[in-house]
PDB file of C-alpha atoms and ligand atoms in Angstrom:
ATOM      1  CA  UNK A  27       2.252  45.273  63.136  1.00 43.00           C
ATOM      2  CA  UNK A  28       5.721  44.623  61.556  1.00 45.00           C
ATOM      3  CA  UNK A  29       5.514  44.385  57.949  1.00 45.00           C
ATOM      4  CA  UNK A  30       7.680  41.261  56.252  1.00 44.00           C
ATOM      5  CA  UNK A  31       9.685  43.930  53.764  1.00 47.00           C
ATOM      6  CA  UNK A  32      10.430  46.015  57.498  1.00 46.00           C
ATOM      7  CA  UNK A  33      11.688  42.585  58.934  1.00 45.00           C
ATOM      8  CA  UNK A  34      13.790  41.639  55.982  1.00 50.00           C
ATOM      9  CA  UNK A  35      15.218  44.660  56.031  1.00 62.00           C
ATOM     10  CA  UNK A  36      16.017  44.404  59.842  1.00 69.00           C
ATOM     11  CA  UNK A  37      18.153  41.307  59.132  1.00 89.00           C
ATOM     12  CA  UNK A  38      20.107  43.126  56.182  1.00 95.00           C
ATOM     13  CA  UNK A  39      22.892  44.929  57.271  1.00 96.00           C
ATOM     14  CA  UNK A  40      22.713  47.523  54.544  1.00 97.00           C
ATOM     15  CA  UNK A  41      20.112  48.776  52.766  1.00 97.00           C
ATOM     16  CA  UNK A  42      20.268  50.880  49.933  1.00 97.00           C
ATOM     17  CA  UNK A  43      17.127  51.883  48.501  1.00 97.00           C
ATOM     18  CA  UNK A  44      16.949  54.236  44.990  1.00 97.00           C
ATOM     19  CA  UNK A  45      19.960  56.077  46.335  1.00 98.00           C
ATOM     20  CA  UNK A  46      20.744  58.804  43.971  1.00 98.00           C
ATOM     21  CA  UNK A  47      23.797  60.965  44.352  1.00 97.00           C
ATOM     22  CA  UNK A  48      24.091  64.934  42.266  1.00 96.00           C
ATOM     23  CA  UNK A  49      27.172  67.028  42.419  1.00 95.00           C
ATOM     24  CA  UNK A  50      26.702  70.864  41.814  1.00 90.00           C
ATOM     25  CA  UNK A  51      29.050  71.647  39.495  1.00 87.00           C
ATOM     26  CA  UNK A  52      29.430  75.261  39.173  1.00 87.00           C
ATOM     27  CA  UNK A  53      25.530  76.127  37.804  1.00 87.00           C
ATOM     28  CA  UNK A  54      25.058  72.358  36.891  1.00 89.00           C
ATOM     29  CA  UNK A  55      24.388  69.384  38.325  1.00 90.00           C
ATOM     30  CA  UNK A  56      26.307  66.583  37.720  1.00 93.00           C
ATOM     31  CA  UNK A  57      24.811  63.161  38.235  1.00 95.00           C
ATOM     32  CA  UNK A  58      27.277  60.403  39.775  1.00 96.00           C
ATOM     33  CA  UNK A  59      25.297  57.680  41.029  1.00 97.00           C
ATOM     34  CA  UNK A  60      21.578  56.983  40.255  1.00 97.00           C
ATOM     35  CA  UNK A  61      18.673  54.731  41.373  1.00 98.00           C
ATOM     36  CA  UNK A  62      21.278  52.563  43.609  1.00 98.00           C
ATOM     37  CA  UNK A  63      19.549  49.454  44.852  1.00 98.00           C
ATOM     38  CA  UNK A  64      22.012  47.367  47.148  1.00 98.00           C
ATOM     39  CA  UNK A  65      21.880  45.262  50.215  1.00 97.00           C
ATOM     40  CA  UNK A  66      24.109  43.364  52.228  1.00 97.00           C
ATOM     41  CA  UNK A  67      23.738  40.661  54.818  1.00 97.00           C
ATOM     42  CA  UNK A  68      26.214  39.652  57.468  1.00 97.00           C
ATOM     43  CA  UNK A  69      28.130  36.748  56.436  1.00 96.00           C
ATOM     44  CA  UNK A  70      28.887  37.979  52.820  1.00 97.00           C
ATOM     45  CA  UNK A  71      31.667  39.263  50.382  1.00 98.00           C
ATOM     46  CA  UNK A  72      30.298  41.756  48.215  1.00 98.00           C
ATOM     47  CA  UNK A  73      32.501  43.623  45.505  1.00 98.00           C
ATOM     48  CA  UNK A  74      31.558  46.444  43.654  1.00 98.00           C
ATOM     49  CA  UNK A  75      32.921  46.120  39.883  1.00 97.00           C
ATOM     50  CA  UNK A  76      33.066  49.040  37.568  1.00 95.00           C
ATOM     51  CA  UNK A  77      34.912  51.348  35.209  1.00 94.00           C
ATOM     52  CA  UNK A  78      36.472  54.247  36.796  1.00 93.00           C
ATOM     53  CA  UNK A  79      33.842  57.333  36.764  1.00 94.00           C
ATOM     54  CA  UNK A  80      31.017  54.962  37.719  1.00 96.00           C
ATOM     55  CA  UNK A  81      30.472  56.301  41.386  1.00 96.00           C
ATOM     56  CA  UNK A  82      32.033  53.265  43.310  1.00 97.00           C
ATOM     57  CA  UNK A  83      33.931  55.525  45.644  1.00 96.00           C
ATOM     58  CA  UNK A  84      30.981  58.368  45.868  1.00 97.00           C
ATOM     59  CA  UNK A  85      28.615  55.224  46.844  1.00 97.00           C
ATOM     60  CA  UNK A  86      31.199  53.783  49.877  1.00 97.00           C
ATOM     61  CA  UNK A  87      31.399  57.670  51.101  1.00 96.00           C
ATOM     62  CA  UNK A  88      27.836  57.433  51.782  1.00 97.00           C
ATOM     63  CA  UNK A  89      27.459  54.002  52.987  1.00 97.00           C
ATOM     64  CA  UNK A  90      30.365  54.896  55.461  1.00 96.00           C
ATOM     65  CA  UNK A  91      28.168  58.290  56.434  1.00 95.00           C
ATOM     66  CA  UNK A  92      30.784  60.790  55.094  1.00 95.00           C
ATOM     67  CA  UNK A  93      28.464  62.257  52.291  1.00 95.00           C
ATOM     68  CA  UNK A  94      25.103  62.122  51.978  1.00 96.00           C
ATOM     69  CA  UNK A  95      22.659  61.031  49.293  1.00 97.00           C
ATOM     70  CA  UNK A  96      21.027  63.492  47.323  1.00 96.00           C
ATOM     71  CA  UNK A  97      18.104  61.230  47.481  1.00 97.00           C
ATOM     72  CA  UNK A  98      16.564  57.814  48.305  1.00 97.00           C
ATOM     73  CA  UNK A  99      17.133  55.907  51.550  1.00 96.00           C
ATOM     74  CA  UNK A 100      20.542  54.207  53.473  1.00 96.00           C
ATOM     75  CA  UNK A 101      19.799  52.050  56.184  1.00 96.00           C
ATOM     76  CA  UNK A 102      22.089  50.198  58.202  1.00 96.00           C
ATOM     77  CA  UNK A 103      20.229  47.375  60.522  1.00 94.00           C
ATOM     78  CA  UNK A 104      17.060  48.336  58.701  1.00 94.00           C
ATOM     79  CA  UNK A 105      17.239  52.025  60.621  1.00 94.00           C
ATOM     80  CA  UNK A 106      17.929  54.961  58.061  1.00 95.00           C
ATOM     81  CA  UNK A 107      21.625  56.539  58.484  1.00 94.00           C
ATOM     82  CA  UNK A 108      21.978  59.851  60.249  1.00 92.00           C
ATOM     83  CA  UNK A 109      25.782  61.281  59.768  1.00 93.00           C
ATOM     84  CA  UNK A 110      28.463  59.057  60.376  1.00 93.00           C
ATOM     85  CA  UNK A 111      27.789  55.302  59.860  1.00 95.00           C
ATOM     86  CA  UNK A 112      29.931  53.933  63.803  1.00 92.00           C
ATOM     87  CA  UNK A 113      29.494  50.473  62.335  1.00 95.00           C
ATOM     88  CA  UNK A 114      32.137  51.213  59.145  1.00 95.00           C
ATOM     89  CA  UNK A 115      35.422  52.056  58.116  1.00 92.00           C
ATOM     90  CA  UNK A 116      37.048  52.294  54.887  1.00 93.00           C
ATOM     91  CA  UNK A 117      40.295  51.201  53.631  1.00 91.00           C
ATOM     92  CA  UNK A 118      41.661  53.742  51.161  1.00 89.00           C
ATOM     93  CA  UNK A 119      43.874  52.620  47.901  1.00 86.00           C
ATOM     94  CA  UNK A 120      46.403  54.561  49.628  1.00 81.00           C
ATOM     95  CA  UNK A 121      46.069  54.790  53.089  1.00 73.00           C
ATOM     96  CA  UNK A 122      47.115  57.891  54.636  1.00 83.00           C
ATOM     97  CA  UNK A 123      49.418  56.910  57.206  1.00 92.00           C
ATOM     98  CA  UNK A 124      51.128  59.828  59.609  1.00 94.00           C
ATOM     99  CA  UNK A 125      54.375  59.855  59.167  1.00 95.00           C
ATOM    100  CA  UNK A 126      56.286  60.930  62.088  1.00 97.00           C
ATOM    101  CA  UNK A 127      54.095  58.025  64.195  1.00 96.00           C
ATOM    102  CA  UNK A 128      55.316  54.597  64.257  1.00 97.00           C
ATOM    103  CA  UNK A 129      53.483  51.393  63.168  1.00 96.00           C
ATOM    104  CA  UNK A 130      52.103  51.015  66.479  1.00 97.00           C
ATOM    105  CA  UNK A 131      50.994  54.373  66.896  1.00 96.00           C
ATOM    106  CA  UNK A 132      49.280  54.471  63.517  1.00 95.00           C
ATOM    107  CA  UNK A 133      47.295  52.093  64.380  1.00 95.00           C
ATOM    108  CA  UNK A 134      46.513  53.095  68.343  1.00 95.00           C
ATOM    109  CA  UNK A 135      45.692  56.352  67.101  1.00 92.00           C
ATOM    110  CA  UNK A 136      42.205  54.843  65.614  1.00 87.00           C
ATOM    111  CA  UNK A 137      41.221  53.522  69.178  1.00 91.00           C
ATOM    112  CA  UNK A 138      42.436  56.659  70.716  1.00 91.00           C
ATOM    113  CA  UNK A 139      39.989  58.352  68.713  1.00 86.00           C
ATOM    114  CA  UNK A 140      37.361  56.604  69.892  1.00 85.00           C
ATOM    115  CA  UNK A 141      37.783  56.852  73.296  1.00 89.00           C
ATOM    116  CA  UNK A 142      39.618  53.350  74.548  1.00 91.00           C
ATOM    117  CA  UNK A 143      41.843  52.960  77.100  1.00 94.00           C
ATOM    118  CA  UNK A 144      45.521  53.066  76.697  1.00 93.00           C
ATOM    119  CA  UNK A 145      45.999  49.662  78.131  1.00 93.00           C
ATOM    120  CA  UNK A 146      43.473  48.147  75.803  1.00 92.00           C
ATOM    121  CA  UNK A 147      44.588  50.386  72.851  1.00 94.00           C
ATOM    122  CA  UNK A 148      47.985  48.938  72.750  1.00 95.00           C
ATOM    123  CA  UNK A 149      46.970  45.315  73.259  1.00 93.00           C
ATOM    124  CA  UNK A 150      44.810  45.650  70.407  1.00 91.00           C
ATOM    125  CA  UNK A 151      47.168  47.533  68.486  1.00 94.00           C
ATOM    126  CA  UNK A 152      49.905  44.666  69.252  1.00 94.00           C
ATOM    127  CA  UNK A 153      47.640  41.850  68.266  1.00 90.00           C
ATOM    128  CA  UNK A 154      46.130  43.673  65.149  1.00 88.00           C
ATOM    129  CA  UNK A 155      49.902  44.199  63.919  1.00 92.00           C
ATOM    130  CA  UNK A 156      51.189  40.437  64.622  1.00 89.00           C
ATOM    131  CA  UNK A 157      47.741  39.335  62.455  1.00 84.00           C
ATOM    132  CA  UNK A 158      48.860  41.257  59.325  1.00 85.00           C
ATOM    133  CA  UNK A 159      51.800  39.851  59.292  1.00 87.00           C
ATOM    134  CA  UNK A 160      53.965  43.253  60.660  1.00 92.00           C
ATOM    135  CA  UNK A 161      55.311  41.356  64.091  1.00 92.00           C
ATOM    136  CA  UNK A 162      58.535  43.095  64.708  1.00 96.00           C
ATOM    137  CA  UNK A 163      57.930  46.311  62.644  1.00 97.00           C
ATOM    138  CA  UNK A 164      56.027  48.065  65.344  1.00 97.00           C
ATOM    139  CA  UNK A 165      58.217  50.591  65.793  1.00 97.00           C
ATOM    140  CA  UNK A 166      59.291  51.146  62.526  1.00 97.00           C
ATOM    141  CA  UNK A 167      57.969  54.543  60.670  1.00 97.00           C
ATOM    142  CA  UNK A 168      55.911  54.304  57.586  1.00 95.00           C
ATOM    143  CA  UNK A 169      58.885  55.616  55.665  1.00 95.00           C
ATOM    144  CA  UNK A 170      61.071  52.658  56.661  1.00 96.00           C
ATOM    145  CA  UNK A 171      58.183  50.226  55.220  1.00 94.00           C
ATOM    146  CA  UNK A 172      57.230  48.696  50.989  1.00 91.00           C
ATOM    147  CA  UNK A 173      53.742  49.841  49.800  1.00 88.00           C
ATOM    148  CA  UNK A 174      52.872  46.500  50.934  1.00 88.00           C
ATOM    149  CA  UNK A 175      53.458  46.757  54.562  1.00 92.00           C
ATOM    150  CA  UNK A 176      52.013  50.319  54.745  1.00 93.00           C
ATOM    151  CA  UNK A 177      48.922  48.746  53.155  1.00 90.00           C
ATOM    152  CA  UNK A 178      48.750  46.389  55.964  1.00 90.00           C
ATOM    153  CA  UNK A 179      49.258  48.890  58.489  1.00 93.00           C
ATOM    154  CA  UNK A 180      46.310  50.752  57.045  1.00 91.00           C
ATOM    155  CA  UNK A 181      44.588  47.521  57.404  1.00 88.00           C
ATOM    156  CA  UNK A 182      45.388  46.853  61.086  1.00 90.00           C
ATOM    157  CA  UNK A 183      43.767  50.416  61.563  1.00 91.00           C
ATOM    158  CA  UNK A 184      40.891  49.744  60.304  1.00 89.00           C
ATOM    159  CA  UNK A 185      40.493  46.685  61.742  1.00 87.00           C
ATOM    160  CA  UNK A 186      41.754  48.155  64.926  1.00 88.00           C
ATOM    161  CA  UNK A 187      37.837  49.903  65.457  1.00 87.00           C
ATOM    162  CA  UNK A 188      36.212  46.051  64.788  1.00 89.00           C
ATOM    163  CA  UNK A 189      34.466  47.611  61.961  1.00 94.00           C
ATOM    164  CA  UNK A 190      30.609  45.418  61.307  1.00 96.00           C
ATOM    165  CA  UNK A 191      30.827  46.154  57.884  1.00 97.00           C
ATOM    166  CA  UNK A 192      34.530  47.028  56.579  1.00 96.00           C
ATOM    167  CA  UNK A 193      34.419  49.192  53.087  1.00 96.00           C
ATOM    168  CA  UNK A 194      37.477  48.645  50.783  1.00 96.00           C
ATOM    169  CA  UNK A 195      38.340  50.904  48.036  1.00 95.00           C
ATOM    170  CA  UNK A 196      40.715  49.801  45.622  1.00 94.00           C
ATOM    171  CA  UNK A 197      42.829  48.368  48.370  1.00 92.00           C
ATOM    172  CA  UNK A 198      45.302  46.237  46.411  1.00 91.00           C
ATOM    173  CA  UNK A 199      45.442  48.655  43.073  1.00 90.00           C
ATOM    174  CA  UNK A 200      48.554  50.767  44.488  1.00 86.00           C
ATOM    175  CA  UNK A 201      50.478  47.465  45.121  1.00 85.00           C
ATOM    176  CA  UNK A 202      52.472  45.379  42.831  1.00 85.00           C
ATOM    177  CA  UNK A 203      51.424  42.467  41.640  1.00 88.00           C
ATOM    178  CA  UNK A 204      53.347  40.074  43.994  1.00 86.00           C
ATOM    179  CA  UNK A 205      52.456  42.085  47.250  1.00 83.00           C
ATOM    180  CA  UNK A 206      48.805  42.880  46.286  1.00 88.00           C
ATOM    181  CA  UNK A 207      48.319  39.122  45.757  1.00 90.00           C
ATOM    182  CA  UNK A 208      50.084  38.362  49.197  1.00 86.00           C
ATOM    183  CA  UNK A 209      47.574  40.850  51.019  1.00 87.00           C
ATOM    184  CA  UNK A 210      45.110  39.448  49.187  1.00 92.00           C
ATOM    185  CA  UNK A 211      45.457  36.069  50.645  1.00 90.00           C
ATOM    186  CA  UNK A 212      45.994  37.050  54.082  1.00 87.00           C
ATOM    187  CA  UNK A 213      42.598  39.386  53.984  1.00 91.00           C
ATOM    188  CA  UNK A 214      40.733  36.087  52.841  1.00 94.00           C
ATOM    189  CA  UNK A 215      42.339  34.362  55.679  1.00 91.00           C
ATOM    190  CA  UNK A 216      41.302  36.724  58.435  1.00 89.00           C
ATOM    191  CA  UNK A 217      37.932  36.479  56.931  1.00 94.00           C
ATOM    192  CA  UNK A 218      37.179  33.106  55.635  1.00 95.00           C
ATOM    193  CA  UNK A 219      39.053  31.516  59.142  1.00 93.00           C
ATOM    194  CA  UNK A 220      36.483  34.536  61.135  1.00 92.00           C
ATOM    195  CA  UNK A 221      39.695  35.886  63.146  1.00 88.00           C
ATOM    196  CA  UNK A 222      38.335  39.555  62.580  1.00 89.00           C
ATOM    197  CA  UNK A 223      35.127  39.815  63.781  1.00 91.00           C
ATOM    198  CA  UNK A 224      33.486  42.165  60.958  1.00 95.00           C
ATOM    199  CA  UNK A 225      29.755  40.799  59.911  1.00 97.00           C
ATOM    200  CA  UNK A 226      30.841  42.044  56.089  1.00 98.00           C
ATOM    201  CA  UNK A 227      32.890  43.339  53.879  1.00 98.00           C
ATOM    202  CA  UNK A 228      32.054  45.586  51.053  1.00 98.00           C
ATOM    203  CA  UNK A 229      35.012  46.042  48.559  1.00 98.00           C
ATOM    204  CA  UNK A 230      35.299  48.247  45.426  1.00 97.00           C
ATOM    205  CA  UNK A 231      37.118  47.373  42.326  1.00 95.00           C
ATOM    206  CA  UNK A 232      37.482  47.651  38.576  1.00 92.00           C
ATOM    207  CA  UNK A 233      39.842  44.242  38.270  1.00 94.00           C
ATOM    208  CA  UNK A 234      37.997  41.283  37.395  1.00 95.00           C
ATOM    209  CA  UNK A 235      39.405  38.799  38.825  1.00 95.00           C
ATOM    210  CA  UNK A 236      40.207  40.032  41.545  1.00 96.00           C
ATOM    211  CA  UNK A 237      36.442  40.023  41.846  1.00 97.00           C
ATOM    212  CA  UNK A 238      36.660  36.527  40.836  1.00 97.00           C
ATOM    213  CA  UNK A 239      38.939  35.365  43.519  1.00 96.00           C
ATOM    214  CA  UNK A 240      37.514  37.292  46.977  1.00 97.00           C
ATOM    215  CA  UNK A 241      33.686  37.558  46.546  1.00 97.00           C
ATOM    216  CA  UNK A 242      30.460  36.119  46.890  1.00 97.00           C
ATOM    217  CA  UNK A 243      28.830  38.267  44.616  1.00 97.00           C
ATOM    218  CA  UNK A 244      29.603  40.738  42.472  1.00 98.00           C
ATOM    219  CA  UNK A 245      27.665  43.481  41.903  1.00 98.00           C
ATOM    220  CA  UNK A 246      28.262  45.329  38.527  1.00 97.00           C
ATOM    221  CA  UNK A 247      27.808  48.877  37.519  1.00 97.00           C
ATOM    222  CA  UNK A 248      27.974  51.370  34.684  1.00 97.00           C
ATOM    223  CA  UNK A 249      28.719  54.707  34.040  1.00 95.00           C
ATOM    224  CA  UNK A 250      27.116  58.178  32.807  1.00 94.00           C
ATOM    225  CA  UNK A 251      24.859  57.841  35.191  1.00 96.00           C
ATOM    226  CA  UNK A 252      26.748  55.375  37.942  1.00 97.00           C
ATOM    227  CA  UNK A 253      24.265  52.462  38.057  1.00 98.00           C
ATOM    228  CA  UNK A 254      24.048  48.859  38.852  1.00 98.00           C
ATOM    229  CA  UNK A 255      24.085  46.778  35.696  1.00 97.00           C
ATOM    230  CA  UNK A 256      24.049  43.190  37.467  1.00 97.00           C
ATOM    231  CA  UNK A 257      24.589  41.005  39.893  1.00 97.00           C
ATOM    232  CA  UNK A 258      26.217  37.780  40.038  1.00 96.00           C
ATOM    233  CA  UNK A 259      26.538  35.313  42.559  1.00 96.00           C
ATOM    234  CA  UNK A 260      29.890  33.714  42.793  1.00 96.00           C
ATOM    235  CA  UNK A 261      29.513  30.006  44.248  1.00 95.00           C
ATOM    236  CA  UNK A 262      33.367  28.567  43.535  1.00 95.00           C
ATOM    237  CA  UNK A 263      34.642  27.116  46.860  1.00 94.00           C
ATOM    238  CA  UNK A 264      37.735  28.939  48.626  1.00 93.00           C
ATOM    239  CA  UNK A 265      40.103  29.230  48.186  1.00 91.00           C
ATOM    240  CA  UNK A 266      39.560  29.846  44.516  1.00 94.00           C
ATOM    241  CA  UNK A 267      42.470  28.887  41.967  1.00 93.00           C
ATOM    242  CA  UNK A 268      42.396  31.690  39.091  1.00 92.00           C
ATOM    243  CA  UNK A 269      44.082  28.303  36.962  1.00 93.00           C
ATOM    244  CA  UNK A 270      40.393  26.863  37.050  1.00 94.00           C
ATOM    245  CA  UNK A 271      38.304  26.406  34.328  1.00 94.00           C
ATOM    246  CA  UNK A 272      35.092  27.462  36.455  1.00 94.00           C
ATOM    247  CA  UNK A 273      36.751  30.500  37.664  1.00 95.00           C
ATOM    248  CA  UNK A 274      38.138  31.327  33.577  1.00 95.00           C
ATOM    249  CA  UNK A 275      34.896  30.856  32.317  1.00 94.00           C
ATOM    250  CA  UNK A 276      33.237  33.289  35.385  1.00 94.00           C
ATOM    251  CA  UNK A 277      35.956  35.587  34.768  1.00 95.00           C
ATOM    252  CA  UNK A 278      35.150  35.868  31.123  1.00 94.00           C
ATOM    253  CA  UNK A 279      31.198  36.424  31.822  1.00 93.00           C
ATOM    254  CA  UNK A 280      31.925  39.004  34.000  1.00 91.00           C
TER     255      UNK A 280
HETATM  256  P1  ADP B 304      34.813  55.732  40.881  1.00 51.54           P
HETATM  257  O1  ADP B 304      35.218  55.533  42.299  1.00 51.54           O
HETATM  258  O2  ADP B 304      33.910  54.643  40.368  1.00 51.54           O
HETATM  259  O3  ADP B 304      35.970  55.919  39.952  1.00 51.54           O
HETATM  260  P2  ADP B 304      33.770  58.280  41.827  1.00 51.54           P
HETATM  261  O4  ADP B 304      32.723  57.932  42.807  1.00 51.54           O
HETATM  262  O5  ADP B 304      35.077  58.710  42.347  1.00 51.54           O
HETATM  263  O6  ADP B 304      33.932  57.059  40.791  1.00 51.54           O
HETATM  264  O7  ADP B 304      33.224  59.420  40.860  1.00 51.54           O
HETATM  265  C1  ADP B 304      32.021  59.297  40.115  1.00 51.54           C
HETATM  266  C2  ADP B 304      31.834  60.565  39.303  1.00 51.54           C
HETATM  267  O8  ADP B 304      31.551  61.652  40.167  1.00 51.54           O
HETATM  268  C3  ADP B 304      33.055  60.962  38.489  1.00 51.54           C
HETATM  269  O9  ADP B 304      32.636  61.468  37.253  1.00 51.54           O
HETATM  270  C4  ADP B 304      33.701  62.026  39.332  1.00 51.54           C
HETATM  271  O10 ADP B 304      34.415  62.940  38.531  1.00 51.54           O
HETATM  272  C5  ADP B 304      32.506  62.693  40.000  1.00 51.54           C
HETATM  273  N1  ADP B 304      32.827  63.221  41.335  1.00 51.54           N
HETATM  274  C6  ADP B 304      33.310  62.535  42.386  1.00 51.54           C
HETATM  275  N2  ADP B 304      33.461  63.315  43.472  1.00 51.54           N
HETATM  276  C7  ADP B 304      33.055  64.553  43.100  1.00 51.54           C
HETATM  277  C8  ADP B 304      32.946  65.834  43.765  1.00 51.54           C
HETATM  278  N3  ADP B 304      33.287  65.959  45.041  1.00 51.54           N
HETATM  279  N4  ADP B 304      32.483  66.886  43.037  1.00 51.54           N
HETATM  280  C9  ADP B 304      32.118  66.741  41.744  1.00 51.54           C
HETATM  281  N5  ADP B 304      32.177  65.577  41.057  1.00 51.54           N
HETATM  282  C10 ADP B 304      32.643  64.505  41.712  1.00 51.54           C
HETATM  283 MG1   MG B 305      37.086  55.377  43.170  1.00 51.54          MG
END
């Protein structure tokens, strides 16, 4: 018989349950994240909000698959995570682009990676490029590019893989302010308007309202141990006006 908790669980995308992470420092250990309790269902924005220190990046390493937990459980469609998770990507605050590869080949070399065809690799590439807004700079080299557009090329190639559940860490904090608010509007636009087709997004930050402004709930954590403090739901209809007096007054009880 299927229990009810193992069918809830099924519908979840993610599943953390008590997920405790220890780094061995020298003859200590060090504890970074403890006791994590966190799920995620397809159809929602969830953002991580912390100080720095509090284990938001150690946590997205091993929802993505790339470390593992020192202990508890990380299931992803209710089946516990072996190795890499296939179903996410993450977006780094700096996204390592190669340099001596063009636009378009920064973002092909994703899908080559994964095994597609040439013909559909470029295609892909081409229409991933044109949706961030980078139509005409596919040939260009990262070097010839603002921090803005190399964000967005970082974006197309992680998009580029169709990612179920795409992980964002710190995207918009190497920006300034006018281009980080741009690529913040066309992210909600690919999103809210469904022209990527990832289930969720999972985004790490330590800025408020930028919290505020992208997601559906916000889940809050503390340091010395990294642990979840709170969660709160964030109801405001898009596209959200940081002017408002709803969104001031959830900005200030965050
Ligand atoms: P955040 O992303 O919230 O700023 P991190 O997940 O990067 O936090 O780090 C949480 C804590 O774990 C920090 O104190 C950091 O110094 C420590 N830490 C992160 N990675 C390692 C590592 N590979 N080895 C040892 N300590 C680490
Ligand atoms: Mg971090």
């Amino acid at each position: 018989m299927i229990s009810a908790t193992a069918v809830n669980d099924a519908d979840n995308l993610l599943d953390l349950q008590s997920v405790t992470k220890a780094y061995k420092l020298e003859t200590k250990q060090f504890l970074a994240v403890k006791d994590i309790d966190l799920h995620i269902k397809p159809g929602e924005f969830v953002c991580l909000l912390g100080p720095s220190g509090c284990g938001k990046s150690t946590l997205l390493r091993i929802i993505a698959g790339l470390n593992a937990a020192t202990s508890g459980v990380v299931s992803y469609h209710g089946q516990p995570l072996k190795g890499v998770n296939p179903y996410t990507t993450i977006v780094f605050q700096t996204f390592a682009l190669y340099p001596w590869l063009t636009v378009q080949e920064n973002v092909e070399i994703a899908l080559k990676a994964r095994g597609v065809p040439a013909d559909a690799r470029t295609n892909r590439a081409l229409k991933l490029i044109d949706t961030v807004g980078l139509d005409g700079f596919e040939s260009a080299y990262p070097r010839e590019l603002s921090g803005g557009m190399r964000q967005k090329v970082g974006f197309a190639r992680a998009m580029a893989v169709e990612p179920e559940l795409l992980c964002l860490d710190e995207p918009f904090s190497a920006l300034d302010v006018l281009s980080a608010e741009a690529l913040r509007g066309e992210l909600m636009e690919l999103w809210l308007k469904k022209k990527i087709p990832t289930k969720a997004i999972l985004m790490v930050t330590h800025n408020i309202e930028e919290a505020v402004l992208m997601a559906d709930r916000i889940v809050i954590m503390g340091k010395d141990p990294g642990h979840i403090v709170t969660e709160i739901a964030v109801t405001l209809h898009q596209p959200r006006q940081r002017k408002d007096t709803a969104f001031q007054s959830l900005v200030d009880k965050v």
